[in-house]
Amino acid sequence: MENKNKKLSILLRGIITENPVLILILGTCPTLATTKSIFQAASMGLAAMVVLICSNVVISLLRNIIPDTVRIPCYIVVIASFVTAVTMLLEAYLLPVYTVLGDWLALIVVNCIVLGRAEMFARKNKVADSAVDGLGMGIGFLVALLLMALIRETLGAGTILSGMQDFGIEPIKIPLLYDYKIPLLVEAAGGFLVYGILIAIMNKITEKKGGLKRKSFSCEGCPSSHICKKTSCSDTIELAADPTDKAEETKEVSDNA
Amino acid sequence: MKNSKLYPAIVLSSICLIAALLLSVINIFTAPIIKDREDKKASEALLEVLPDGKDFKKLELNEKYPTTVTEAYSADGGYVFRASGKGRNGDIVIMVGVDSEGKIVGTQVISEGESKGYKEKIFDRVLGTDGDYKGQTYGTFAPIIASGATLTSNGFADAIKAALQAFEVASGGSVDLRTPEEILQENCNTALGTENKTFTKWFATEKIVGIDAVYETDGGRVYVIGESFIGLKSDGTFTTADASEEAKTSITAADAIISASTLTKITTLPAGIGEEVTEAYVTASGNYVFLLSANGYDVKFEYSDGHMPGNTPKPIIIKLSISGDGKIIECKTVDQRESKGYGDICASEDYQNQWAGKENGDLTVTGGVPSHSSNLVPDGSTDLGAISSATYTTQGYQKAVKAAFEAFELLTASKGGNG
């Protein structure tokens, strides 16, 4: 039961309290570039999720084998291999998805979320937990992209489901919104605008749910503070292996006090 | 093992190797699917220009094919070629379908960078399976030039010609891929019995009868009569054995005239000679040679093509010879920087050749004040020296030649008559 709760906690963290796009502010480039249509956003989110899960699993499997000195190159090789595999499979079996993502598919290799989770979580946790973390972060990334795309496509282009002609689905023009669309929202500036608004909304929601009030330049403002034993970013103490470790340690200290 | 210095390298190498192996396995499954799709897409593109084509097979290109043909496919029903020609803004790459009789079936553009205004004038006429090139063969090839889009039209025409040449090669024939200049130089060398010598055309300062053109190099001259190239060494020996006696007689006479011809510079020009005349020479036989500076588009209009701010405007330099009876012997455009596809036509062989034999009365300078938005030279104009859509160049050239005629009259008057 405790195990199930732990896994659920890891999963939900990636979707809400540690949403990689809206809370951790990672993966900003694909977020802005691939949210002009819902189809494109869904394609990117799903592709990144697959890579996240697979790379987290493999890196967790190899965590006791890969030495520190070459861990980043090893992570990159693993991540790049999965991205290449996904690219080949999409090009062969799902050409519309491959086409709509274009160059952004290959750029998943350098997506901060993937390498960030490998470094922050997978290398310090078991395979199952890493897989769930990958899934949670992937779902969080996907949900954030879909939210952005929903706003940008409906208000900016006045349509929904564009880009799916190869599946036999024609874009639907939304009455009124199509006639009074705001083209700025499908441009870069509009993307930033929508992104900023969503971050603000997310911050408000997570504050209300007992999340830490954001303060700048302090550990209290860092969303990863619960797994970090440092008292400031300049400390050299390693990160905790398990998110509950710190809580248990604190309990231990207070018990012995 | 973990403490070994080699351990990190071994781990990294192993991960790379395993990743490569796994990706190779995935590639085995996905590569054929991707290739089939690409082949199908390529076939669809080929069918656009050769709708009746079946079973397309890519051909190996060799040195017999024109260099501007980059792909060739054979099919039941004909061939498809991918060829290019230089347009106004770079290469125009097209696909051309040719049936088994060598007739063009269809054309399609693959890539081009032409401006909208120019390509609209020509592409609408020539693309698709009902274009104006349909039915043309290598033997009947005639370039289609749209007025006001000369460079784009020429680029397209060059690509079509290359495709037709490629058909000749692909169907077992051969074509001469040499440029006209290369053919000329080779013919001259063959005629004179030399190798790799460069021949330059003799600028006619004297009238010679029965000879179409003369080319000079050190050691001799080559005389062109019709399609025959006849070589004459400096020592008077004919190097072309099968030249007729009549031809030899004409050539001997012409050679004597050319060898005896001298040019004396007229140092003091009479008053009233136009500013276009920069130098004047007289021959012993009383002919005149003028060096002219014509103010064409590059000089007269501030924002001419290719004219970078800060550069000095470039006039058209013309060399003109007038015989003692007041007729032009030869007109040569020595240098110019007029608009590409418009005024630069003044450097073409046809434009220069039109002046031969003309006299002052034949030339009327186009009237009116030119401007960038108006064309004072209508399409198809047969006026001497007229270039449609190139009013500045036309007027500048005509004025310069007119000045030469007037200079001739002044010079002959000051000498007391002709010759």
Short mmCIF file of C-alpha atoms in Angstrom, two decimals, chain A residues 62 64-67 69-70 73-74 77-78 81 84-85 88-89 91-93 95, chain B residues 2 7-9 11-12 15-16 19-20 23-24 26-27 29-30 33-34 37-38:
data_model
loop_
_atom_site.label_atom_id
_atom_site.label_comp_id
_atom_site.label_asym_id
_atom_site.label_seq_id
_atom_site.Cartn_x
_atom_site.Cartn_y
_atom_site.Cartn_z
CA LEU A 62 22.66 0.99 -15.49
CA ASN A 64 25.35 1.13 -10.65
CA ILE A 65 27.46 0.45 -13.73
CA ILE A 66 27.94 3.91 -15.23
CA PRO A 67 30.79 5.73 -13.50
CA THR A 69 33.16 10.53 -14.90
CA VAL A 70 31.26 9.50 -18.04
CA PRO A 73 27.98 11.09 -22.26
CA CYS A 74 26.38 7.77 -21.41
CA VAL A 77 23.98 8.11 -25.94
CA VAL A 78 21.03 6.35 -24.35
CA SER A 81 19.42 6.14 -29.29
CA THR A 84 16.63 7.82 -33.19
CA ALA A 85 14.56 4.69 -32.72
CA MET A 88 12.76 5.69 -37.52
CA LEU A 89 9.57 4.07 -36.28
CA GLU A 91 8.90 7.73 -40.29
CA ALA A 92 8.02 4.18 -41.22
CA TYR A 93 4.67 3.68 -39.51
CA LEU A 95 4.38 9.47 -41.36
CA LYS B 2 35.57 -0.33 -11.44
CA TYR B 7 36.53 1.25 -16.93
CA PRO B 8 34.71 4.48 -17.96
CA ALA B 9 35.87 4.04 -21.54
CA VAL B 11 31.32 1.32 -20.20
CA LEU B 12 30.78 4.17 -22.66
CA ILE B 15 26.72 1.40 -24.35
CA CYS B 16 27.49 2.90 -27.78
CA ALA B 19 22.81 1.17 -28.93
CA ALA B 20 24.19 0.87 -32.47
CA LEU B 23 19.24 0.70 -33.88
CA SER B 24 20.51 -1.51 -36.71
CA ILE B 26 15.13 -1.37 -35.95
CA ASN B 27 16.54 -0.11 -39.23
CA PHE B 29 12.41 -3.27 -40.28
CA THR B 30 11.89 0.41 -41.03
CA ILE B 33 9.13 0.75 -45.67
CA ILE B 34 10.71 4.20 -45.93
CA ARG B 37 7.46 5.17 -49.87
CA GLU B 38 10.22 7.35 -51.33
#
